[in-house]
Amino acid sequence: MKFFIDTANLAQIKEAHDLGILDGVTTNPSLMAKEGIKGHDAIMQHYIDICNIVDGPVSAEVLGTDFAGILEEGKKLAALHENIVVKVPMIKDGVKAIKWFTDNGIRTNCTLVFSAGQAILAAKAGASFVSPFIGRIDDSNWDGVQLIEQIVSIYNSQGFMTEVLAASIRTPMHIVRCAEAGADVCTCPLSSILGLLKHPLTDLGLEQFLKDANSLH
Ligand code: G3P
Protein backbone atom coordinates (compact mmCIF):
# COMPACT_ATOMS: atom_id res chain seq x y z
CA MET A 1 0.00 0.00 0.00
CA LYS A 2 1.31 3.45 -0.92
CA PHE A 3 1.37 6.25 1.64
CA PHE A 4 0.24 9.72 0.59
CA ILE A 5 0.01 12.67 2.97
CA ASP A 6 -3.27 14.60 2.98
CA THR A 7 -2.19 18.19 3.56
CA ALA A 8 -1.00 21.36 1.86
CA ASN A 9 1.38 22.15 4.74
CA LEU A 10 4.92 22.18 3.34
CA ALA A 11 6.61 21.49 6.71
CA GLN A 12 4.44 18.41 7.29
CA ILE A 13 4.99 17.18 3.74
CA LYS A 14 8.75 17.56 4.27
CA GLU A 15 8.61 15.75 7.63
CA ALA A 16 6.77 12.76 6.11
CA HIS A 17 9.10 12.78 3.10
CA ASP A 18 12.19 12.80 5.37
CA LEU A 19 10.80 9.71 7.13
CA GLY A 20 11.37 7.93 3.80
CA ILE A 21 7.90 6.42 3.49
CA LEU A 22 6.05 9.01 1.43
CA ASP A 23 4.76 8.14 -2.04
CA GLY A 24 2.60 11.17 -2.84
CA VAL A 25 0.40 14.04 -1.67
CA THR A 26 -3.28 14.91 -1.82
CA THR A 27 -4.71 18.38 -1.31
CA ASN A 28 -8.17 19.89 -1.52
CA PRO A 29 -9.55 23.44 -1.42
CA SER A 30 -10.14 23.23 2.37
CA LEU A 31 -6.54 22.14 3.00
CA MET A 32 -5.21 24.94 0.75
CA ALA A 33 -7.39 27.50 2.57
CA LYS A 34 -6.10 26.20 5.92
CA GLU A 35 -2.57 27.17 4.83
CA GLY A 36 -3.78 30.66 3.87
CA ILE A 37 -2.94 30.17 0.17
CA LYS A 38 -4.93 32.77 -1.80
CA GLY A 39 -5.04 33.82 -5.46
CA HIS A 40 -4.36 31.92 -8.68
CA ASP A 41 -0.59 32.52 -8.84
CA ALA A 42 0.01 31.63 -5.19
CA ILE A 43 -2.01 28.43 -5.57
CA MET A 44 -0.08 27.37 -8.69
CA GLN A 45 3.26 28.13 -7.04
CA HIS A 46 2.24 26.12 -3.96
CA TYR A 47 1.57 23.05 -6.10
CA ILE A 48 4.98 23.45 -7.73
CA ASP A 49 6.59 23.75 -4.27
CA ILE A 50 4.90 20.49 -3.20
CA CYS A 51 6.01 18.73 -6.39
CA ASN A 52 9.57 19.84 -5.71
CA ILE A 53 9.52 18.06 -2.33
CA VAL A 54 7.83 14.79 -3.28
CA ASP A 55 8.62 12.73 -6.35
CA GLY A 56 5.22 11.08 -6.68
CA PRO A 57 1.61 11.87 -7.56
CA VAL A 58 0.38 15.23 -6.19
CA SER A 59 -3.40 15.69 -6.39
CA ALA A 60 -4.48 19.26 -7.23
CA GLU A 61 -8.23 19.85 -7.17
CA VAL A 62 -10.21 21.83 -9.74
CA LEU A 63 -12.55 24.48 -8.34
CA GLY A 64 -15.01 24.57 -11.24
CA THR A 65 -18.04 22.30 -11.52
CA ASP A 66 -18.97 22.57 -15.21
CA PHE A 67 -17.33 20.50 -17.97
CA ALA A 68 -15.62 23.39 -19.79
CA GLY A 69 -14.37 24.95 -16.54
CA ILE A 70 -13.03 21.64 -15.20
CA LEU A 71 -11.21 21.01 -18.49
CA GLU A 72 -9.65 24.48 -18.60
CA GLU A 73 -8.43 24.28 -14.99
CA GLY A 74 -7.32 20.66 -15.24
CA LYS A 75 -5.19 21.32 -18.31
CA LYS A 76 -3.44 24.23 -16.54
CA LEU A 77 -2.85 22.16 -13.40
CA ALA A 78 -1.49 19.19 -15.38
CA ALA A 79 0.90 21.51 -17.26
CA LEU A 80 2.43 22.75 -13.98
CA HIS A 81 4.48 19.62 -13.27
CA GLU A 82 4.60 15.98 -14.37
CA ASN A 83 3.67 14.85 -10.82
CA ILE A 84 0.30 16.61 -10.88
CA VAL A 85 -2.84 14.46 -10.83
CA VAL A 86 -6.03 16.45 -11.51
CA LYS A 87 -8.56 15.96 -8.73
CA VAL A 88 -12.15 16.09 -9.97
CA PRO A 89 -15.38 15.81 -7.94
CA MET A 90 -17.81 12.92 -8.47
CA ILE A 91 -20.47 14.86 -10.36
CA LYS A 92 -21.89 14.40 -13.88
CA ASP A 93 -19.60 16.94 -15.54
CA GLY A 94 -16.75 15.61 -13.42
CA VAL A 95 -17.19 12.10 -14.84
CA LYS A 96 -17.29 13.52 -18.40
CA ALA A 97 -14.12 15.50 -17.67
CA ILE A 98 -12.34 12.45 -16.20
CA LYS A 99 -13.08 10.56 -19.43
CA TRP A 100 -11.69 13.48 -21.47
CA PHE A 101 -8.55 13.72 -19.31
CA THR A 102 -8.03 9.94 -19.56
CA ASP A 103 -8.33 10.05 -23.36
CA ASN A 104 -5.80 12.88 -23.42
CA GLY A 105 -3.18 11.31 -21.16
CA ILE A 106 -3.89 13.37 -18.02
CA ARG A 107 -4.07 11.45 -14.74
CA THR A 108 -7.08 12.05 -12.47
CA ASN A 109 -8.23 11.44 -8.91
CA CYS A 110 -12.02 11.23 -8.57
CA THR A 111 -12.89 12.75 -5.19
CA LEU A 112 -15.89 12.92 -2.85
CA VAL A 113 -16.79 9.27 -3.41
CA PHE A 114 -19.17 7.70 -0.89
CA SER A 115 -20.62 4.64 -2.65
CA ALA A 116 -19.61 1.62 -4.73
CA GLY A 117 -21.78 2.89 -7.61
CA GLN A 118 -19.84 6.14 -7.74
CA ALA A 119 -16.58 4.17 -7.67
CA ILE A 120 -17.73 2.06 -10.65
CA LEU A 121 -18.51 5.23 -12.64
CA ALA A 122 -15.11 6.72 -11.81
CA ALA A 123 -13.37 3.54 -12.97
CA LYS A 124 -15.45 3.35 -16.17
CA ALA A 125 -14.38 6.92 -16.97
CA GLY A 126 -10.76 5.81 -16.51
CA ALA A 127 -9.83 7.65 -13.30
CA SER A 128 -6.29 6.88 -12.15
CA PHE A 129 -7.41 7.04 -8.50
CA VAL A 130 -10.76 6.92 -6.74
CA SER A 131 -11.05 8.59 -3.32
CA PRO A 132 -13.67 7.16 -0.95
CA PHE A 133 -13.87 9.40 2.17
CA ILE A 134 -13.93 6.81 4.92
CA GLY A 135 -13.77 9.13 7.96
CA ARG A 136 -16.80 11.09 6.78
CA ILE A 137 -18.68 7.81 6.23
CA ASP A 138 -17.81 6.78 9.81
CA ASP A 139 -19.09 10.21 10.94
CA SER A 140 -22.46 9.39 9.38
CA ASN A 141 -22.65 6.13 11.35
CA TRP A 142 -21.63 3.72 8.56
CA ASP A 143 -18.36 1.77 8.27
CA GLY A 144 -16.05 3.52 5.82
CA VAL A 145 -13.59 0.61 5.62
CA GLN A 146 -16.41 -1.69 4.46
CA LEU A 147 -16.76 0.57 1.41
CA ILE A 148 -13.03 0.16 0.69
CA GLU A 149 -13.45 -3.65 0.87
CA GLN A 150 -16.44 -3.49 -1.49
CA ILE A 151 -14.69 -1.29 -4.07
CA VAL A 152 -11.49 -3.37 -3.97
CA SER A 153 -13.54 -6.52 -4.52
CA ILE A 154 -15.48 -5.00 -7.46
CA TYR A 155 -12.36 -3.59 -9.12
CA ASN A 156 -10.56 -6.94 -8.77
CA SER A 157 -13.44 -9.00 -10.16
CA GLN A 158 -14.08 -6.55 -13.02
CA GLY A 159 -10.43 -5.91 -13.85
CA PHE A 160 -10.62 -2.12 -13.37
CA MET A 161 -7.19 -0.50 -13.22
CA THR A 162 -8.23 2.52 -11.09
CA GLU A 163 -6.30 2.61 -7.79
CA VAL A 164 -8.36 2.70 -4.59
CA LEU A 165 -7.12 5.68 -2.57
CA ALA A 166 -8.59 5.62 0.93
CA ALA A 167 -9.14 9.25 1.99
CA SER A 168 -10.48 11.12 4.99
CA ILE A 169 -8.29 9.00 7.23
CA ARG A 170 -8.56 10.03 10.87
CA THR A 171 -6.61 7.43 12.90
CA PRO A 172 -3.67 5.01 12.66
CA MET A 173 -6.19 2.15 12.94
CA HIS A 174 -7.89 3.42 9.77
CA ILE A 175 -4.55 2.95 7.98
CA VAL A 176 -4.17 -0.62 9.29
CA ARG A 177 -7.75 -1.53 8.34
CA CYS A 178 -7.37 -0.02 4.85
CA ALA A 179 -4.20 -2.08 4.34
CA GLU A 180 -6.13 -5.21 5.40
CA ALA A 181 -8.96 -4.28 3.02
CA GLY A 182 -6.54 -4.10 0.08
CA ALA A 183 -6.48 -0.33 -0.55
CA ASP A 184 -3.81 0.63 -3.09
CA VAL A 185 -3.14 3.95 -1.37
CA CYS A 186 -3.94 5.58 1.97
CA THR A 187 -3.81 9.37 2.18
CA CYS A 188 -3.36 10.41 5.78
CA PRO A 189 -2.75 13.36 8.04
CA LEU A 190 0.80 13.37 9.45
CA SER A 191 -0.60 12.64 12.94
CA SER A 192 -2.07 9.31 11.77
CA ILE A 193 1.17 8.30 10.05
CA LEU A 194 3.21 9.11 13.16
CA GLY A 195 0.58 7.35 15.30
CA LEU A 196 1.62 4.07 13.65
CA LEU A 197 4.94 4.33 15.50
CA LYS A 198 3.39 4.21 18.93
CA HIS A 199 3.23 1.26 21.30
CA PRO A 200 3.72 1.51 25.08
CA LEU A 201 5.64 -1.81 25.15
CA THR A 202 8.13 -0.37 22.64
CA ASP A 203 8.71 2.60 24.98
CA LEU A 204 9.02 0.40 28.08
CA GLY A 205 11.26 -2.08 26.30
CA LEU A 206 13.56 0.65 25.01
CA GLU A 207 13.76 2.24 28.45
CA GLN A 208 14.90 -1.09 29.92
CA PHE A 209 17.38 -1.75 27.09
CA LEU A 210 18.94 1.72 27.56
CA LYS A 211 19.19 1.14 31.34
CA ASP A 212 20.87 -2.25 30.81
CA ALA A 213 23.10 -0.81 28.09
CA ASN A 214 24.48 1.67 30.64
CA SER A 215 25.48 -1.19 32.94
CA LEU A 216 27.54 -2.71 30.11
CA HIS A 217 30.03 0.16 30.11
O1 G3P B 1 -8.63 13.41 1.28
C1 G3P B 1 -9.86 13.93 1.65
C2 G3P B 1 -9.74 14.50 3.00
O2 G3P B 1 -8.95 15.65 2.98
C3 G3P B 1 -11.00 14.76 3.71
O3 G3P B 1 -10.68 14.56 5.03
O4 G3P B 1 -10.93 14.76 7.44
O5 G3P B 1 -11.88 16.53 5.91
O6 G3P B 1 -12.92 14.27 6.04
P1 G3P B 1 -11.67 15.06 6.16
Tab-separated table of C-alpha atoms and ligand atoms in Angstrom:
chain	number	residue	atom	x	y	z
A	1	MET	CA	0.000	0.000	0.000
A	2	LYS	CA	1.307	3.445	-0.924
A	3	PHE	CA	1.373	6.253	1.639
A	4	PHE	CA	0.242	9.722	0.593
A	5	ILE	CA	0.011	12.671	2.971
A	6	ASP	CA	-3.268	14.596	2.982
A	7	THR	CA	-2.190	18.193	3.560
A	8	ALA	CA	-0.995	21.360	1.863
A	9	ASN	CA	1.382	22.155	4.739
A	10	LEU	CA	4.922	22.177	3.340
A	11	ALA	CA	6.613	21.491	6.706
A	12	GLN	CA	4.441	18.408	7.292
A	13	ILE	CA	4.994	17.178	3.737
A	14	LYS	CA	8.752	17.560	4.267
A	15	GLU	CA	8.608	15.749	7.632
A	16	ALA	CA	6.768	12.759	6.110
A	17	HIS	CA	9.104	12.785	3.101
A	18	ASP	CA	12.185	12.800	5.370
A	19	LEU	CA	10.798	9.715	7.128
A	20	GLY	CA	11.372	7.930	3.804
A	21	ILE	CA	7.898	6.422	3.494
A	22	LEU	CA	6.049	9.014	1.431
A	23	ASP	CA	4.761	8.135	-2.042
A	24	GLY	CA	2.599	11.168	-2.845
A	25	VAL	CA	0.404	14.044	-1.666
A	26	THR	CA	-3.280	14.907	-1.816
A	27	THR	CA	-4.709	18.377	-1.308
A	28	ASN	CA	-8.168	19.889	-1.522
A	29	PRO	CA	-9.551	23.444	-1.422
A	30	SER	CA	-10.144	23.226	2.365
A	31	LEU	CA	-6.545	22.136	2.997
A	32	MET	CA	-5.212	24.942	0.754
A	33	ALA	CA	-7.392	27.497	2.568
A	34	LYS	CA	-6.098	26.199	5.925
A	35	GLU	CA	-2.569	27.171	4.827
A	36	GLY	CA	-3.780	30.660	3.866
A	37	ILE	CA	-2.944	30.171	0.167
A	38	LYS	CA	-4.926	32.773	-1.800
A	39	GLY	CA	-5.038	33.815	-5.456
A	40	HIS	CA	-4.355	31.921	-8.678
A	41	ASP	CA	-0.591	32.516	-8.843
A	42	ALA	CA	0.013	31.631	-5.191
A	43	ILE	CA	-2.005	28.426	-5.567
A	44	MET	CA	-0.083	27.372	-8.688
A	45	GLN	CA	3.262	28.133	-7.035
A	46	HIS	CA	2.241	26.125	-3.961
A	47	TYR	CA	1.567	23.046	-6.099
A	48	ILE	CA	4.980	23.449	-7.728
A	49	ASP	CA	6.591	23.751	-4.266
A	50	ILE	CA	4.895	20.494	-3.197
A	51	CYS	CA	6.008	18.728	-6.389
A	52	ASN	CA	9.574	19.841	-5.711
A	53	ILE	CA	9.521	18.060	-2.328
A	54	VAL	CA	7.827	14.788	-3.276
A	55	ASP	CA	8.617	12.725	-6.353
A	56	GLY	CA	5.220	11.076	-6.679
A	57	PRO	CA	1.608	11.873	-7.559
A	58	VAL	CA	0.378	15.229	-6.191
A	59	SER	CA	-3.398	15.689	-6.387
A	60	ALA	CA	-4.484	19.258	-7.233
A	61	GLU	CA	-8.229	19.848	-7.173
A	62	VAL	CA	-10.210	21.827	-9.741
A	63	LEU	CA	-12.549	24.478	-8.336
A	64	GLY	CA	-15.008	24.570	-11.241
A	65	THR	CA	-18.044	22.298	-11.522
A	66	ASP	CA	-18.972	22.568	-15.208
A	67	PHE	CA	-17.334	20.499	-17.974
A	68	ALA	CA	-15.620	23.394	-19.786
A	69	GLY	CA	-14.372	24.946	-16.545
A	70	ILE	CA	-13.027	21.642	-15.203
A	71	LEU	CA	-11.210	21.014	-18.494
A	72	GLU	CA	-9.650	24.483	-18.600
A	73	GLU	CA	-8.432	24.280	-14.990
A	74	GLY	CA	-7.325	20.659	-15.236
A	75	LYS	CA	-5.194	21.320	-18.314
A	76	LYS	CA	-3.436	24.225	-16.543
A	77	LEU	CA	-2.847	22.155	-13.403
A	78	ALA	CA	-1.488	19.194	-15.376
A	79	ALA	CA	0.898	21.508	-17.260
A	80	LEU	CA	2.434	22.746	-13.977
A	81	HIS	CA	4.483	19.617	-13.265
A	82	GLU	CA	4.598	15.979	-14.372
A	83	ASN	CA	3.668	14.852	-10.822
A	84	ILE	CA	0.302	16.609	-10.878
A	85	VAL	CA	-2.839	14.464	-10.826
A	86	VAL	CA	-6.030	16.445	-11.509
A	87	LYS	CA	-8.558	15.955	-8.731
A	88	VAL	CA	-12.149	16.087	-9.974
A	89	PRO	CA	-15.379	15.809	-7.937
A	90	MET	CA	-17.810	12.918	-8.466
A	91	ILE	CA	-20.473	14.860	-10.360
A	92	LYS	CA	-21.895	14.401	-13.876
A	93	ASP	CA	-19.601	16.945	-15.538
A	94	GLY	CA	-16.746	15.607	-13.423
A	95	VAL	CA	-17.189	12.095	-14.843
A	96	LYS	CA	-17.285	13.523	-18.396
A	97	ALA	CA	-14.118	15.497	-17.673
A	98	ILE	CA	-12.339	12.451	-16.202
A	99	LYS	CA	-13.080	10.562	-19.433
A	100	TRP	CA	-11.687	13.482	-21.466
A	101	PHE	CA	-8.548	13.722	-19.312
A	102	THR	CA	-8.033	9.937	-19.561
A	103	ASP	CA	-8.333	10.045	-23.357
A	104	ASN	CA	-5.799	12.880	-23.424
A	105	GLY	CA	-3.179	11.309	-21.162
A	106	ILE	CA	-3.891	13.370	-18.024
A	107	ARG	CA	-4.068	11.455	-14.737
A	108	THR	CA	-7.080	12.050	-12.468
A	109	ASN	CA	-8.230	11.441	-8.908
A	110	CYS	CA	-12.016	11.227	-8.566
A	111	THR	CA	-12.886	12.749	-5.193
A	112	LEU	CA	-15.895	12.923	-2.852
A	113	VAL	CA	-16.787	9.267	-3.414
A	114	PHE	CA	-19.167	7.704	-0.892
A	115	SER	CA	-20.616	4.637	-2.654
A	116	ALA	CA	-19.614	1.621	-4.733
A	117	GLY	CA	-21.781	2.885	-7.609
A	118	GLN	CA	-19.835	6.140	-7.741
A	119	ALA	CA	-16.578	4.170	-7.670
A	120	ILE	CA	-17.730	2.062	-10.647
A	121	LEU	CA	-18.513	5.226	-12.644
A	122	ALA	CA	-15.106	6.722	-11.806
A	123	ALA	CA	-13.370	3.536	-12.966
A	124	LYS	CA	-15.450	3.345	-16.173
A	125	ALA	CA	-14.378	6.924	-16.966
A	126	GLY	CA	-10.760	5.810	-16.510
A	127	ALA	CA	-9.829	7.653	-13.296
A	128	SER	CA	-6.285	6.881	-12.151
A	129	PHE	CA	-7.414	7.036	-8.501
A	130	VAL	CA	-10.765	6.916	-6.742
A	131	SER	CA	-11.049	8.589	-3.321
A	132	PRO	CA	-13.667	7.156	-0.949
A	133	PHE	CA	-13.865	9.398	2.165
A	134	ILE	CA	-13.927	6.813	4.923
A	135	GLY	CA	-13.767	9.134	7.959
A	136	ARG	CA	-16.796	11.086	6.781
A	137	ILE	CA	-18.685	7.809	6.233
A	138	ASP	CA	-17.813	6.783	9.809
A	139	ASP	CA	-19.089	10.211	10.943
A	140	SER	CA	-22.460	9.388	9.383
A	141	ASN	CA	-22.655	6.134	11.353
A	142	TRP	CA	-21.629	3.717	8.561
A	143	ASP	CA	-18.364	1.767	8.272
A	144	GLY	CA	-16.046	3.518	5.816
A	145	VAL	CA	-13.589	0.610	5.622
A	146	GLN	CA	-16.413	-1.695	4.455
A	147	LEU	CA	-16.758	0.568	1.411
A	148	ILE	CA	-13.028	0.162	0.692
A	149	GLU	CA	-13.447	-3.654	0.867
A	150	GLN	CA	-16.435	-3.491	-1.489
A	151	ILE	CA	-14.694	-1.287	-4.067
A	152	VAL	CA	-11.488	-3.368	-3.966
A	153	SER	CA	-13.541	-6.525	-4.522
A	154	ILE	CA	-15.483	-5.004	-7.458
A	155	TYR	CA	-12.359	-3.585	-9.116
A	156	ASN	CA	-10.564	-6.937	-8.773
A	157	SER	CA	-13.436	-9.001	-10.160
A	158	GLN	CA	-14.079	-6.547	-13.024
A	159	GLY	CA	-10.425	-5.906	-13.851
A	160	PHE	CA	-10.624	-2.124	-13.368
A	161	MET	CA	-7.186	-0.503	-13.225
A	162	THR	CA	-8.229	2.516	-11.085
A	163	GLU	CA	-6.297	2.612	-7.792
A	164	VAL	CA	-8.359	2.703	-4.591
A	165	LEU	CA	-7.116	5.678	-2.567
A	166	ALA	CA	-8.587	5.616	0.935
A	167	ALA	CA	-9.139	9.248	1.986
A	168	SER	CA	-10.484	11.123	4.994
A	169	ILE	CA	-8.290	8.996	7.234
A	170	ARG	CA	-8.563	10.027	10.867
A	171	THR	CA	-6.614	7.429	12.896
A	172	PRO	CA	-3.672	5.013	12.657
A	173	MET	CA	-6.190	2.152	12.941
A	174	HIS	CA	-7.890	3.425	9.769
A	175	ILE	CA	-4.551	2.947	7.979
A	176	VAL	CA	-4.169	-0.615	9.294
A	177	ARG	CA	-7.750	-1.533	8.343
A	178	CYS	CA	-7.366	-0.021	4.850
A	179	ALA	CA	-4.196	-2.079	4.339
A	180	GLU	CA	-6.128	-5.211	5.404
A	181	ALA	CA	-8.958	-4.280	3.023
A	182	GLY	CA	-6.537	-4.105	0.080
A	183	ALA	CA	-6.484	-0.329	-0.550
A	184	ASP	CA	-3.807	0.628	-3.086
A	185	VAL	CA	-3.140	3.951	-1.370
A	186	CYS	CA	-3.940	5.578	1.969
A	187	THR	CA	-3.814	9.373	2.180
A	188	CYS	CA	-3.357	10.407	5.777
A	189	PRO	CA	-2.755	13.365	8.040
A	190	LEU	CA	0.797	13.371	9.455
A	191	SER	CA	-0.604	12.643	12.943
A	192	SER	CA	-2.074	9.311	11.773
A	193	ILE	CA	1.167	8.297	10.053
A	194	LEU	CA	3.211	9.105	13.163
A	195	GLY	CA	0.581	7.348	15.298
A	196	LEU	CA	1.616	4.074	13.647
A	197	LEU	CA	4.938	4.331	15.504
A	198	LYS	CA	3.385	4.207	18.929
A	199	HIS	CA	3.226	1.256	21.301
A	200	PRO	CA	3.717	1.509	25.082
A	201	LEU	CA	5.638	-1.805	25.153
A	202	THR	CA	8.133	-0.366	22.640
A	203	ASP	CA	8.710	2.604	24.980
A	204	LEU	CA	9.017	0.400	28.081
A	205	GLY	CA	11.261	-2.085	26.302
A	206	LEU	CA	13.564	0.646	25.009
A	207	GLU	CA	13.761	2.236	28.453
A	208	GLN	CA	14.898	-1.088	29.920
A	209	PHE	CA	17.380	-1.751	27.090
A	210	LEU	CA	18.937	1.720	27.559
A	211	LYS	CA	19.194	1.143	31.344
A	212	ASP	CA	20.872	-2.246	30.810
A	213	ALA	CA	23.097	-0.807	28.087
A	214	ASN	CA	24.481	1.671	30.638
A	215	SER	CA	25.480	-1.190	32.939
A	216	LEU	CA	27.535	-2.708	30.111
A	217	HIS	CA	30.034	0.164	30.110
B	1	G3P	O1	-8.625	13.406	1.278
B	1	G3P	C1	-9.860	13.929	1.649
B	1	G3P	C2	-9.742	14.503	2.998
B	1	G3P	O2	-8.949	15.651	2.976
B	1	G3P	C3	-11.003	14.757	3.705
B	1	G3P	O3	-10.679	14.563	5.029
B	1	G3P	O4	-10.932	14.764	7.436
B	1	G3P	O5	-11.881	16.531	5.910
B	1	G3P	O6	-12.916	14.271	6.039
B	1	G3P	P1	-11.667	15.060	6.163
